[in-house]
PDB file of C-alpha atoms in Angstrom:
ATOM      1  CA  PHE W   1      16.690 -11.520  28.243  1.00 72.00           C
ATOM      2  CA  ASP W   2      18.391 -11.406  31.658  1.00 81.00           C
ATOM      3  CA  TYR W   3      16.457  -8.811  33.638  1.00 77.00           C
ATOM      4  CA  ASN W   4      19.190  -8.850  36.310  1.00 80.00           C
ATOM      5  CA  LYS W   5      21.305  -6.868  33.837  1.00 82.00           C
ATOM      6  CA  LEU W   6      18.909  -3.912  33.702  1.00 77.00           C
ATOM      7  CA  LEU W   7      20.494  -0.548  34.494  1.00 81.00           C
ATOM      8  CA  GLU W   8      19.769   1.045  37.865  1.00 80.00           C
ATOM      9  CA  GLY W   9      16.363   2.705  37.877  1.00 82.00           C
ATOM     10  CA  TYR W  10      14.815   0.258  35.420  1.00 79.00           C
ATOM     11  CA  SER W  11      12.610  -2.730  36.260  1.00 81.00           C
ATOM     12  CA  GLN W  12      10.833  -5.484  34.349  1.00 78.00           C
ATOM     13  CA  ASP W  13       7.386  -3.984  35.001  1.00 75.00           C
ATOM     14  CA  MET W  14       8.418  -0.905  32.999  1.00 69.00           C
ATOM     15  CA  GLU W  15       8.647  -2.974  29.816  1.00 70.00           C
ATOM     16  CA  ILE W  16       6.012  -2.231  27.197  1.00 64.00           C
ATOM     17  CA  GLU W  17       5.347  -3.537  23.726  1.00 64.00           C
ATOM     18  CA  TYR W  18       5.679  -0.947  20.983  1.00 63.00           C
ATOM     19  CA  ASN W  19       4.810  -1.579  17.352  1.00 81.00           C
ATOM     20  CA  PRO W  20       5.656   1.562  15.340  1.00 84.00           C
ATOM     21  CA  ARG W  21       3.880   0.291  12.243  1.00 87.00           C
ATOM     22  CA  GLU W  22       0.660  -0.381  14.149  1.00 92.00           C
ATOM     23  CA  ASP W  23       1.004   3.005  15.859  1.00 93.00           C
ATOM     24  CA  LEU W  24       1.231   4.630  12.425  1.00 96.00           C
ATOM     25  CA  PHE W  25      -1.818   2.665  11.287  1.00 97.00           C
ATOM     26  CA  TYR W  26      -3.933   4.125  14.086  1.00 96.00           C
ATOM     27  CA  GLN W  27      -2.487   7.599  13.543  1.00 96.00           C
ATOM     28  CA  GLU W  28      -3.507   7.458   9.892  1.00 97.00           C
ATOM     29  CA  LEU W  29      -6.912   6.060  10.804  1.00 97.00           C
ATOM     30  CA  LYS W  30      -7.527   9.195  12.914  1.00 96.00           C
ATOM     31  CA  ALA W  31      -7.780  11.135   9.646  1.00 96.00           C
ATOM     32  CA  TYR W  32     -11.101   9.404   9.024  1.00 97.00           C
ATOM     33  CA  ILE W  33     -14.021  11.788   9.529  1.00 96.00           C
ATOM     34  CA  PRO W  34     -16.854   9.939  11.314  1.00 95.00           C
ATOM     35  CA  HIS W  35     -19.994   9.255   9.294  1.00 94.00           C
ATOM     36  CA  SER W  36     -18.341  10.394   6.063  1.00 94.00           C
ATOM     37  CA  LYS W  37     -18.955   8.439   2.869  1.00 94.00           C
ATOM     38  CA  LEU W  38     -15.564   7.577   1.456  1.00 97.00           C
ATOM     39  CA  GLU W  39     -15.120   7.536  -2.281  1.00 97.00           C
ATOM     40  CA  ALA W  40     -11.876   5.634  -1.778  1.00 98.00           C
ATOM     41  CA  LEU W  41     -10.061   3.790   0.987  1.00 98.00           C
ATOM     42  CA  LEU W  42      -6.379   3.174   0.262  1.00 98.00           C
ATOM     43  CA  ILE W  43      -4.472   0.322   1.884  1.00 98.00           C
ATOM     44  CA  GLY W  44      -0.955  -0.749   1.082  1.00 98.00           C
ATOM     45  CA  ASP W  45       2.764  -0.250   1.478  1.00 98.00           C
ATOM     46  CA  SER W  46       5.219   2.662   1.359  1.00 98.00           C
ATOM     47  CA  TYR W  47       4.059   3.753  -2.105  1.00 98.00           C
ATOM     48  CA  PHE W  48       0.888   4.930  -0.372  1.00 98.00           C
ATOM     49  CA  GLU W  49       2.435   5.921   2.967  1.00 98.00           C
ATOM     50  CA  PHE W  50       5.136   8.123   1.410  1.00 98.00           C
ATOM     51  CA  TRP W  51       2.474  10.033  -0.491  1.00 98.00           C
ATOM     52  CA  HIS W  52       2.055  11.845   2.827  1.00 98.00           C
ATOM     53  CA  TYR W  53       5.676  13.084   2.883  1.00 98.00           C
ATOM     54  CA  ARG W  54       7.048  16.140   1.083  1.00 97.00           C
ATOM     55  CA  GLN W  55      10.433  14.421   0.846  1.00 97.00           C
ATOM     56  CA  PHE W  56       9.047  12.141  -1.862  1.00 98.00           C
ATOM     57  CA  THR W  57       6.483  14.260  -3.657  1.00 98.00           C
ATOM     58  CA  GLU W  58       5.648  17.908  -4.152  1.00 97.00           C
ATOM     59  CA  ARG W  59       1.954  17.087  -4.269  1.00 96.00           C
ATOM     60  CA  LEU W  60       0.846  15.341  -1.101  1.00 98.00           C
ATOM     61  CA  PHE W  61      -2.084  12.954  -0.922  1.00 98.00           C
ATOM     62  CA  GLU W  62      -4.049  15.321   1.326  1.00 96.00           C
ATOM     63  CA  GLU W  63      -3.446  18.156  -1.161  1.00 97.00           C
ATOM     64  CA  THR W  64      -4.862  16.004  -3.949  1.00 97.00           C
ATOM     65  CA  TYR W  65      -7.917  14.388  -2.367  1.00 97.00           C
ATOM     66  CA  ALA W  66     -10.368  15.707   0.214  1.00 96.00           C
ATOM     67  CA  PRO W  67     -10.151  14.038   3.658  1.00 94.00           C
ATOM     68  CA  GLU W  68     -13.930  13.731   3.697  1.00 95.00           C
ATOM     69  CA  THR W  69     -13.829  11.397   0.717  1.00 97.00           C
ATOM     70  CA  HIS W  70     -10.389   9.722   0.667  1.00 98.00           C
ATOM     71  CA  LEU W  71      -8.494   7.878   3.399  1.00 98.00           C
ATOM     72  CA  ASN W  72      -4.913   6.677   2.898  1.00 98.00           C
ATOM     73  CA  LEU W  73      -3.739   3.959   5.300  1.00 98.00           C
ATOM     74  CA  GLY W  74      -0.413   3.160   3.643  1.00 98.00           C
ATOM     75  CA  LEU W  75       2.161   1.417   5.851  1.00 98.00           C
ATOM     76  CA  GLY W  76       5.745   1.162   4.672  1.00 97.00           C
ATOM     77  CA  GLY W  77       7.238  -2.292   4.445  1.00 96.00           C
ATOM     78  CA  THR W  78       3.933  -4.144   4.539  1.00 98.00           C
ATOM     79  CA  LYS W  79       3.000  -7.209   2.523  1.00 98.00           C
ATOM     80  CA  PHE W  80      -0.306  -8.978   1.896  1.00 98.00           C
ATOM     81  CA  SER W  81       0.324 -11.096   4.979  1.00 98.00           C
ATOM     82  CA  ASP W  82       0.438  -7.961   7.163  1.00 98.00           C
ATOM     83  CA  TRP W  83      -2.895  -6.718   5.871  1.00 98.00           C
ATOM     84  CA  ILE W  84      -4.552  -9.974   6.805  1.00 98.00           C
ATOM     85  CA  GLN W  85      -4.135  -8.585  10.331  1.00 97.00           C
ATOM     86  CA  TYR W  86      -4.830  -4.919   9.576  1.00 98.00           C
ATOM     87  CA  VAL W  87      -8.007  -5.154   7.471  1.00 98.00           C
ATOM     88  CA  PRO W  88     -10.145  -6.340  10.427  1.00 97.00           C
ATOM     89  CA  LYS W  89      -8.898  -3.341  12.456  1.00 97.00           C
ATOM     90  CA  ILE W  90     -10.254  -0.760  10.010  1.00 98.00           C
ATOM     91  CA  GLN W  91     -13.409   0.725  11.478  1.00 95.00           C
ATOM     92  CA  LEU W  92     -15.580   2.876   9.205  1.00 97.00           C
ATOM     93  CA  ASP W  93     -19.170   3.986   9.679  1.00 96.00           C
ATOM     94  CA  GLU W  94     -20.079   3.238   6.069  1.00 95.00           C
ATOM     95  CA  ASP W  95     -18.623   1.100   3.307  1.00 96.00           C
ATOM     96  CA  PRO W  96     -16.304   3.002   0.953  1.00 98.00           C
ATOM     97  CA  GLN W  97     -17.239   3.112  -2.718  1.00 97.00           C
ATOM     98  CA  ARG W  98     -13.805   1.794  -3.669  1.00 98.00           C
ATOM     99  CA  VAL W  99     -10.822   0.147  -2.026  1.00 98.00           C
ATOM    100  CA  LEU W 100      -7.470   0.798  -3.688  1.00 98.00           C
ATOM    101  CA  ILE W 101      -4.688  -1.671  -2.893  1.00 98.00           C
ATOM    102  CA  HIS W 102      -0.969  -1.212  -3.441  1.00 98.00           C
ATOM    103  CA  LEU W 103       0.763  -4.372  -2.263  1.00 98.00           C
ATOM    104  CA  GLY W 104       3.117  -6.856  -3.854  1.00 98.00           C
ATOM    105  CA  VAL W 105       6.364  -4.898  -4.053  1.00 98.00           C
ATOM    106  CA  ASN W 106       7.670  -6.042  -0.676  1.00 98.00           C
ATOM    107  CA  ASP W 107       6.239  -9.509  -1.259  1.00 98.00           C
ATOM    108  CA  THR W 108       8.148  -9.993  -4.507  1.00 98.00           C
ATOM    109  CA  HIS W 109      11.338  -8.650  -2.914  1.00 97.00           C
ATOM    110  CA  SER W 110      11.101 -11.264  -0.164  1.00 96.00           C
ATOM    111  CA  CYS W 111      11.996 -14.950  -0.219  1.00 95.00           C
ATOM    112  CA  ILE W 112       8.447 -16.293  -0.529  1.00 97.00           C
ATOM    113  CA  THR W 113       7.185 -17.617  -3.849  1.00 98.00           C
ATOM    114  CA  ASN W 114       4.629 -15.924  -6.069  1.00 98.00           C
ATOM    115  CA  HIS W 115       2.132 -18.677  -5.286  1.00 97.00           C
ATOM    116  CA  GLU W 116       2.581 -18.018  -1.572  1.00 98.00           C
ATOM    117  CA  ILE W 117       2.000 -14.327  -2.285  1.00 98.00           C
ATOM    118  CA  LEU W 118      -1.135 -15.289  -4.195  1.00 98.00           C
ATOM    119  CA  GLY W 119      -2.454 -17.214  -1.205  1.00 98.00           C
ATOM    120  CA  ASN W 120      -2.099 -14.140   1.012  1.00 98.00           C
ATOM    121  CA  TYR W 121      -3.604 -11.933  -1.698  1.00 98.00           C
ATOM    122  CA  LYS W 122      -6.671 -14.195  -1.819  1.00 98.00           C
ATOM    123  CA  ILE W 123      -7.171 -13.904   1.938  1.00 98.00           C
ATOM    124  CA  VAL W 124      -6.950 -10.096   1.879  1.00 98.00           C
ATOM    125  CA  ILE W 125      -9.373  -9.864  -1.051  1.00 98.00           C
ATOM    126  CA  GLN W 126     -11.846 -12.164   0.686  1.00 98.00           C
ATOM    127  CA  GLU W 127     -11.612 -10.144   3.901  1.00 98.00           C
ATOM    128  CA  LEU W 128     -12.265  -6.912   2.028  1.00 98.00           C
ATOM    129  CA  LYS W 129     -15.207  -8.375   0.123  1.00 98.00           C
ATOM    130  CA  GLU W 130     -16.786  -9.598   3.339  1.00 98.00           C
ATOM    131  CA  LYS W 131     -16.113  -6.329   5.148  1.00 98.00           C
ATOM    132  CA  TYR W 132     -17.152  -4.005   2.306  1.00 98.00           C
ATOM    133  CA  PRO W 133     -19.520  -5.974   0.036  1.00 97.00           C
ATOM    134  CA  GLN W 134     -20.637  -2.853  -1.844  1.00 95.00           C
ATOM    135  CA  ALA W 135     -17.122  -1.611  -2.630  1.00 97.00           C
ATOM    136  CA  GLN W 136     -15.306  -2.079  -5.931  1.00 98.00           C
ATOM    137  CA  LEU W 137     -11.766  -3.337  -5.360  1.00 98.00           C
ATOM    138  CA  TYR W 138      -8.773  -2.084  -7.356  1.00 98.00           C
ATOM    139  CA  ILE W 139      -5.178  -3.267  -7.150  1.00 98.00           C
ATOM    140  CA  PHE W 140      -1.957  -1.814  -8.536  1.00 98.00           C
ATOM    141  CA  THR W 141       0.640  -3.964 -10.197  1.00 98.00           C
ATOM    142  CA  ALA W 142       4.057  -4.149  -8.519  1.00 98.00           C
ATOM    143  CA  THR W 143       6.744  -1.934 -10.035  1.00 98.00           C
ATOM    144  CA  GLU W 144      10.026  -3.140 -11.457  1.00 97.00           C
ATOM    145  CA  SER W 145      12.255  -0.641  -9.670  1.00 97.00           C
ATOM    146  CA  PRO W 146      15.917   0.145 -10.466  1.00 96.00           C
ATOM    147  CA  ALA W 147      17.019  -0.740  -6.933  1.00 97.00           C
ATOM    148  CA  PHE W 148      15.732  -4.311  -7.325  1.00 97.00           C
ATOM    149  CA  GLU W 149      16.841  -5.070 -10.864  1.00 96.00           C
ATOM    150  CA  THR W 150      17.537  -8.687  -9.862  1.00 96.00           C
ATOM    151  CA  LYS W 151      13.891  -9.136  -8.880  1.00 97.00           C
ATOM    152  CA  LYS W 152      12.342  -7.781 -12.086  1.00 97.00           C
ATOM    153  CA  HIS W 153      11.568 -11.226 -13.514  1.00 97.00           C
ATOM    154  CA  LYS W 154       9.820 -12.297 -10.319  1.00 98.00           C
ATOM    155  CA  VAL W 155       7.892  -9.014 -10.302  1.00 98.00           C
ATOM    156  CA  ALA W 156       6.878  -9.527 -13.946  1.00 98.00           C
ATOM    157  CA  ARG W 157       5.683 -13.068 -13.222  1.00 98.00           C
ATOM    158  CA  TRP W 158       3.729 -11.838 -10.191  1.00 98.00           C
ATOM    159  CA  ASN W 159       2.029  -9.133 -12.247  1.00 98.00           C
ATOM    160  CA  ALA W 160       0.996 -11.672 -14.868  1.00 98.00           C
ATOM    161  CA  LEU W 161      -0.382 -13.946 -12.150  1.00 98.00           C
ATOM    162  CA  LEU W 162      -2.148 -11.017 -10.486  1.00 98.00           C
ATOM    163  CA  LYS W 163      -3.864  -9.939 -13.701  1.00 98.00           C
ATOM    164  CA  ARG W 164      -5.159 -13.450 -14.281  1.00 98.00           C
ATOM    165  CA  GLU W 165      -6.440 -13.991 -10.751  1.00 98.00           C
ATOM    166  CA  ALA W 166      -7.810 -10.474 -10.228  1.00 98.00           C
ATOM    167  CA  LYS W 167     -10.049 -10.919 -13.254  1.00 97.00           C
ATOM    168  CA  LYS W 168     -11.516 -14.042 -11.661  1.00 97.00           C
ATOM    169  CA  ASP W 169     -12.014 -12.147  -8.386  1.00 98.00           C
ATOM    170  CA  GLY W 170     -13.707  -9.128  -9.953  1.00 98.00           C
ATOM    171  CA  VAL W 171     -10.809  -6.896  -8.921  1.00 98.00           C
ATOM    172  CA  ILE W 172      -9.772  -4.145 -11.342  1.00 98.00           C
ATOM    173  CA  VAL W 173      -6.027  -4.032 -12.016  1.00 98.00           C
ATOM    174  CA  ILE W 174      -4.300  -0.658 -12.361  1.00 98.00           C
ATOM    175  CA  ASP W 175      -1.153  -1.459 -14.312  1.00 98.00           C
ATOM    176  CA  ILE W 176       1.185   1.251 -13.067  1.00 98.00           C
ATOM    177  CA  ASN W 177       4.230  -0.894 -13.859  1.00 98.00           C
ATOM    178  CA  THR W 178       3.554  -1.071 -17.587  1.00 98.00           C
ATOM    179  CA  ARG W 179       2.747   2.636 -17.712  1.00 97.00           C
ATOM    180  CA  LEU W 180       5.973   3.712 -16.003  1.00 98.00           C
ATOM    181  CA  LYS W 181       8.109   1.435 -18.176  1.00 96.00           C
ATOM    182  CA  LYS W 182       6.440   2.657 -21.368  1.00 96.00           C
ATOM    183  CA  LYS W 183       6.848   6.340 -20.513  1.00 95.00           C
ATOM    184  CA  TYR W 184      10.448   5.838 -19.463  1.00 96.00           C
ATOM    185  CA  LYS W 185      11.168   4.161 -22.789  1.00 94.00           C
ATOM    186  CA  GLU W 186       9.466   7.022 -24.658  1.00 95.00           C
ATOM    187  CA  ASN W 187      11.077  10.009 -22.972  1.00 94.00           C
ATOM    188  CA  GLY W 188      13.432   8.820 -20.227  1.00 94.00           C
ATOM    189  CA  THR W 189      11.402  10.290 -17.375  1.00 95.00           C
ATOM    190  CA  ASN W 190      12.691   9.228 -13.961  1.00 97.00           C
ATOM    191  CA  PHE W 191       9.776   8.162 -11.785  1.00 98.00           C
ATOM    192  CA  PHE W 192      11.831   7.019  -8.801  1.00 98.00           C
ATOM    193  CA  TYR W 193      13.226   8.712  -5.735  1.00 98.00           C
ATOM    194  CA  GLU W 194      17.011   8.724  -5.270  1.00 97.00           C
ATOM    195  CA  ASP W 195      16.895   5.295  -3.573  1.00 97.00           C
ATOM    196  CA  GLY W 196      15.693   3.758  -6.839  1.00 97.00           C
ATOM    197  CA  LEU W 197      12.744   2.083  -5.119  1.00 97.00           C
ATOM    198  CA  HIS W 198      10.149   4.605  -4.016  1.00 98.00           C
ATOM    199  CA  LEU W 199       8.280   7.010  -6.248  1.00 98.00           C
ATOM    200  CA  ASN W 200       9.090  10.674  -6.738  1.00 98.00           C
ATOM    201  CA  THR W 201       6.746  13.500  -7.740  1.00 98.00           C
ATOM    202  CA  ALA W 202       6.597  12.309 -11.356  1.00 98.00           C
ATOM    203  CA  GLY W 203       5.684   8.820 -10.173  1.00 98.00           C
ATOM    204  CA  TYR W 204       2.851  10.048  -7.981  1.00 98.00           C
ATOM    205  CA  MET W 205       1.530  12.233 -10.794  1.00 98.00           C
ATOM    206  CA  GLU W 206       1.250   9.090 -12.913  1.00 98.00           C
ATOM    207  CA  ILE W 207      -0.798   7.416 -10.184  1.00 98.00           C
ATOM    208  CA  ILE W 208      -3.076  10.449 -10.054  1.00 97.00           C
ATOM    209  CA  GLU W 209      -3.531  10.408 -13.824  1.00 97.00           C
ATOM    210  CA  MET W 210      -4.214   6.673 -13.857  1.00 97.00           C
ATOM    211  CA  LEU W 211      -6.854   7.022 -11.160  1.00 96.00           C
ATOM    212  CA  LYS W 212      -8.573   9.731 -13.213  1.00 95.00           C
ATOM    213  CA  GLU W 213      -8.632   7.393 -16.202  1.00 94.00           C
ATOM    214  CA  VAL W 214      -9.686   4.238 -14.390  1.00 90.00           C
ATOM    215  CA  ILE W 215     -12.230   5.675 -11.956  1.00 84.00           C
ATOM    216  CA  ALA W 216     -13.681   8.536 -14.010  1.00 61.00           C
TER     217      ALA W 216
END
């Protein structure tokens, strides 16, 4: 960049680095109540982040789970590779009982291979196990969304690979993808927001119901 082309009143020393995603991460982390014992820590992509926004769901995350026991650190657009950097930045006073992970959607929509995704998954899982040795890890399958119809075969292959590897790693898989497809086939329920990618209220209600079944 040619700093000689700066407008009058601006100088190079005024330049600052701004990472909106990292800023959001720390904003969400402020919801953590010091010394509280979390039943669940959520990390992941927009499927978790947008649970905070009325635009996508009538029942917000914070209206579903108590802030003393549940912390949602979802960051839209993130992949496993991003959380390799974010996991070490999470500071809690005690280990959570569970860590819920929703990642893989953005990974499978990108140009990297499923085996490259798996490599990043392994690093994140290892980081979490070292950081929270007492926590049970759970991971959601990636959804085959209408907006990315051309990626459904890659998503399906990733989910099969994930189920195989998660079993080896002692990670419990929450198969939201199979559930949504089955219910859509049965009654035609639309679980997606108008963009055909993110979840709507019906989609989030399915997550809530699955968590009741899996964690109860």
